[in-house]
C-alpha atoms as an extended CHARMM CRD file, in Angstrom:
* protein
*
       107  EXT
         1         1  MET       CA             85.4360000000      126.1880000000      127.5170000000  PROA      1               0.0000000000
         2         2  PRO       CA             83.1410000000      123.1450000000      127.1980000000  PROA      2               0.0000000000
         3         3  VAL       CA             84.5420000000      119.8650000000      125.8470000000  PROA      3               0.0000000000
         4         4  PRO       CA             82.6990000000      118.5940000000      122.7330000000  PROA      4               0.0000000000
         5         5  SER       CA             80.7500000000      115.4050000000      123.2300000000  PROA      5               0.0000000000
         6         6  ILE       CA             81.9030000000      112.1570000000      121.6940000000  PROA      6               0.0000000000
         7         7  GLU       CA             78.7300000000      112.1190000000      119.5730000000  PROA      7               0.0000000000
         8         8  LEU       CA             79.6310000000      115.5210000000      118.1120000000  PROA      8               0.0000000000
         9         9  ILE       CA             83.1790000000      114.3660000000      117.3270000000  PROA      9               0.0000000000
        10        10  TRP       CA             81.9080000000      111.1650000000      115.6670000000  PROA      10              0.0000000000
        11        11  GLY       CA             79.3270000000      113.2190000000      113.7530000000  PROA      11              0.0000000000
        12        12  ILE       CA             82.0480000000      115.5250000000      112.4130000000  PROA      12              0.0000000000
        13        13  ILE       CA             84.2080000000      112.5140000000      111.4950000000  PROA      13              0.0000000000
        14        14  ALA       CA             81.2470000000      110.9100000000      109.6760000000  PROA      14              0.0000000000
        15        15  ILE       CA             80.5410000000      114.1200000000      107.7470000000  PROA      15              0.0000000000
        16        16  LEU       CA             84.2160000000      114.4300000000      106.7850000000  PROA      16              0.0000000000
        17        17  ALA       CA             84.2640000000      110.7920000000      105.6470000000  PROA      17              0.0000000000
        18        18  VAL       CA             81.1690000000      111.3180000000      103.4830000000  PROA      18              0.0000000000
        19        19  LEU       CA             82.6560000000      114.4960000000      101.9950000000  PROA      19              0.0000000000
        20        20  THR       CA             85.9080000000      112.6590000000      101.2530000000  PROA      20              0.0000000000
        21        21  ILE       CA             84.0430000000      109.8100000000       99.5380000000  PROA      21              0.0000000000
        22        22  LEU       CA             82.0010000000      112.2950000000       97.4970000000  PROA      22              0.0000000000
        23        23  SER       CA             85.1500000000      114.1860000000       96.5100000000  PROA      23              0.0000000000
        24        24  VAL       CA             86.8830000000      110.9970000000       95.3950000000  PROA      24              0.0000000000
        25        25  SER       CA             83.7820000000      109.9640000000       93.4340000000  PROA      25              0.0000000000
        26        26  ILE       CA             83.6940000000      113.3270000000       91.6740000000  PROA      26              0.0000000000
        27        27  ILE       CA             87.4160000000      113.1430000000       90.8610000000  PROA      27              0.0000000000
        28        28  VAL       CA             87.0520000000      109.6020000000       89.4710000000  PROA      28              0.0000000000
        29        29  GLY       CA             84.0630000000      110.7620000000       87.4110000000  PROA      29              0.0000000000
        30        30  VAL       CA             86.0180000000      113.6900000000       85.9800000000  PROA      30              0.0000000000
        31        31  ILE       CA             88.9640000000      111.4310000000       85.1440000000  PROA      31              0.0000000000
        32        32  ASN       CA             86.6860000000      108.9240000000       83.3950000000  PROA      32              0.0000000000
        33        33  HSD       CA             84.9070000000      111.7020000000       81.5060000000  PROA      33              0.0000000000
        34        34  SER       CA             88.2460000000      113.1860000000       80.4210000000  PROA      34              0.0000000000
        35        35  ARG       CA             89.3880000000      109.7730000000       79.1980000000  PROA      35              0.0000000000
        36        36  LYS       CA             86.1790000000      109.3570000000       77.1690000000  PROA      36              0.0000000000
        37        37  ILE       CA             86.6180000000      112.8130000000       75.6450000000  PROA      37              0.0000000000
        38        38  LYS       CA             90.2110000000      111.9720000000       74.6540000000  PROA      38              0.0000000000
        39        39  GLU       CA             89.0710000000      108.6750000000       73.1070000000  PROA      39              0.0000000000
        40        40  SER       CA             86.3150000000      110.4690000000       71.2070000000  PROA      40              0.0000000000
        41        41  GLU       CA             88.7650000000      113.1240000000       69.9990000000  PROA      41              0.0000000000
        42        42  SER       CA             91.1560000000      110.3990000000       68.8640000000  PROA      42              0.0000000000
        43        43  LYS       CA             88.3890000000      108.6300000000       66.9020000000  PROA      43              0.0000000000
        44        44  PHE       CA             87.3190000000      111.9320000000       65.3370000000  PROA      44              0.0000000000
        45        45  ARG       CA             90.9120000000      112.7330000000       64.2850000000  PROA      45              0.0000000000
        46        46  MET       CA             91.3540000000      109.2800000000       62.7660000000  PROA      46              0.0000000000
        47        47  LEU       CA             88.1130000000      109.5060000000       60.7600000000  PROA      47              0.0000000000
        48        48  PHE       CA             88.6640000000      113.1610000000       59.8240000000  PROA      48              0.0000000000
        49        49  ASN       CA             92.1140000000      112.4110000000       58.4090000000  PROA      49              0.0000000000
        50        50  ARG       CA             91.2130000000      109.1380000000       56.6710000000  PROA      50              0.0000000000
        51        51  VAL       CA             88.4570000000      110.6380000000       54.5350000000  PROA      51              0.0000000000
        52        52  ASN       CA             89.5880000000      110.9530000000       50.9220000000  PROA      52              0.0000000000
        53        53  ASP       CA             87.5770000000      114.1490000000       50.3920000000  PROA      53              0.0000000000
        54        54  ALA       CA             88.9340000000      117.5200000000       51.4370000000  PROA      54              0.0000000000
        55        55  LEU       CA             87.3950000000      118.6440000000       54.7310000000  PROA      55              0.0000000000
        56        56  ILE       CA             87.7590000000      122.2050000000       55.9660000000  PROA      56              0.0000000000
        57        57  VAL       CA             86.4160000000      123.4890000000       59.2810000000  PROA      57              0.0000000000
        58        58  PHE       CA             86.1050000000      127.2520000000       59.5800000000  PROA      58              0.0000000000
        59        59  ASP       CA             84.6360000000      129.7990000000       61.9710000000  PROA      59              0.0000000000
        60        60  LYS       CA             82.0980000000      132.5880000000       61.3730000000  PROA      60              0.0000000000
        61        61  ALA       CA             84.8800000000      134.8890000000       60.2050000000  PROA      61              0.0000000000
        62        62  GLU       CA             85.6940000000      132.2210000000       57.5820000000  PROA      62              0.0000000000
        63        63  LYS       CA             89.1070000000      131.6110000000       59.1250000000  PROA      63              0.0000000000
        64        64  ILE       CA             90.2600000000      128.0270000000       58.6730000000  PROA      64              0.0000000000
        65        65  ILE       CA             90.4760000000      126.2550000000       62.0300000000  PROA      65              0.0000000000
        66        66  ASN       CA             90.9820000000      122.6400000000       60.9160000000  PROA      66              0.0000000000
        67        67  VAL       CA             91.7330000000      120.7100000000       57.7320000000  PROA      67              0.0000000000
        68        68  ASN       CA             92.3320000000      117.0670000000       56.9770000000  PROA      68              0.0000000000
        69        69  ASP       CA             95.2650000000      115.4650000000       55.1850000000  PROA      69              0.0000000000
        70        70  SER       CA             93.3540000000      115.2940000000       51.8750000000  PROA      70              0.0000000000
        71        71  THR       CA             92.8880000000      119.0660000000       51.9110000000  PROA      71              0.0000000000
        72        72  SER       CA             96.6180000000      119.5650000000       52.3150000000  PROA      72              0.0000000000
        73        73  ARG       CA             97.3890000000      117.2260000000       49.4240000000  PROA      73              0.0000000000
        74        74  LEU       CA             94.7240000000      118.7340000000       47.1710000000  PROA      74              0.0000000000
        75        75  LEU       CA             95.6900000000      122.3560000000       47.7790000000  PROA      75              0.0000000000
        76        76  GLY       CA             99.4380000000      121.8290000000       48.0700000000  PROA      76              0.0000000000
        77        77  TYR       CA             99.7560000000      123.5050000000       51.4620000000  PROA      77              0.0000000000
        78        78  SER       CA            100.7660000000      122.0300000000       54.7810000000  PROA      78              0.0000000000
        79        79  GLN       CA             98.1110000000      121.9130000000       57.4780000000  PROA      79              0.0000000000
        80        80  LYS       CA            100.1010000000      124.4950000000       59.4060000000  PROA      80              0.0000000000
        81        81  GLU       CA            100.0590000000      126.8510000000       56.4110000000  PROA      81              0.0000000000
        82        82  LEU       CA             96.3240000000      126.3660000000       55.8580000000  PROA      82              0.0000000000
        83        83  LEU       CA             95.5460000000      127.2300000000       59.4850000000  PROA      83              0.0000000000
        84        84  LYS       CA             96.9610000000      130.7100000000       58.8320000000  PROA      84              0.0000000000
        85        85  LEU       CA             94.5400000000      131.3040000000       55.9310000000  PROA      85              0.0000000000
        86        86  SER       CA             90.8680000000      132.0750000000       55.4760000000  PROA      86              0.0000000000
        87        87  LEU       CA             88.4940000000      130.5170000000       52.9680000000  PROA      87              0.0000000000
        88        88  LYS       CA             88.8590000000      133.6120000000       50.7930000000  PROA      88              0.0000000000
        89        89  ASP       CA             92.5560000000      132.8090000000       50.4140000000  PROA      89              0.0000000000
        90        90  ILE       CA             91.9140000000      129.3750000000       48.8950000000  PROA      90              0.0000000000
        91        91  ILE       CA             88.6260000000      129.7250000000       46.9680000000  PROA      91              0.0000000000
        92        92  ILE       CA             88.6650000000      130.6100000000       43.2760000000  PROA      92              0.0000000000
        93        93  LYS       CA             87.9500000000      134.3410000000       43.0980000000  PROA      93              0.0000000000
        94        94  ASP       CA             84.8910000000      134.1500000000       40.8200000000  PROA      94              0.0000000000
        95        95  LYS       CA             83.2780000000      131.5720000000       43.1510000000  PROA      95              0.0000000000
        96        96  TRP       CA             84.0990000000      133.4790000000       46.3300000000  PROA      96              0.0000000000
        97        97  LEU       CA             81.1960000000      135.9520000000       46.2660000000  PROA      97              0.0000000000
        98        98  GLN       CA             78.6100000000      133.2120000000       45.6810000000  PROA      98              0.0000000000
        99        99  LEU       CA             80.0710000000      131.0540000000       48.4570000000  PROA      99              0.0000000000
       100       100  HSD       CA             80.3880000000      133.9990000000       50.8390000000  PROA      100             0.0000000000
       101       101  GLU       CA             76.7370000000      134.9990000000       50.3060000000  PROA      101             0.0000000000
       102       102  GLY       CA             75.6730000000      131.4400000000       51.0690000000  PROA      102             0.0000000000
       103       103  PHE       CA             77.6270000000      131.5140000000       54.3330000000  PROA      103             0.0000000000
       104       104  GLU       CA             76.0350000000      134.8400000000       55.2530000000  PROA      104             0.0000000000
       105       105  ARG       CA             72.5620000000      133.3050000000       54.8650000000  PROA      105             0.0000000000
       106       106  ILE       CA             73.5380000000      130.2920000000       56.9660000000  PROA      106             0.0000000000
       107       107  PHE       CA             75.1720000000      132.2440000000       59.7820000000  PROA      107             0.0000000000
C-alpha cells in the first residue's frame, strides 16, 4: 500500500482547518442570530403588553393565539383562559356575523 505524500497530508489538514473555521463561523452566526431574535421577541412582548388598548392575535380559524394585558383586564379573563377561546366566544353575538364576514373577505 503506497504511503501518502506529505503534500497530500498537508492538503487534507488545510481542508479540515478551513472546514473547522467555516463551521465555527456558522455556529457563531446562528448564536448571534438567535440572540437578536430573542431581543426582538422581548421588545415585541414589552410593547405588546404596555399598549393600553386591547390587542388580540388570532389565526384563520379565529382561535385566539395571543392577547395583551389590557385585553385580560377589559374582558375579565386571564391570558391563559383567553388562549382557550375563539373570537366567537368573546364577541357580542349580534356583532359576530358582521365581524366574521369581514374576516372571510380578508382571508
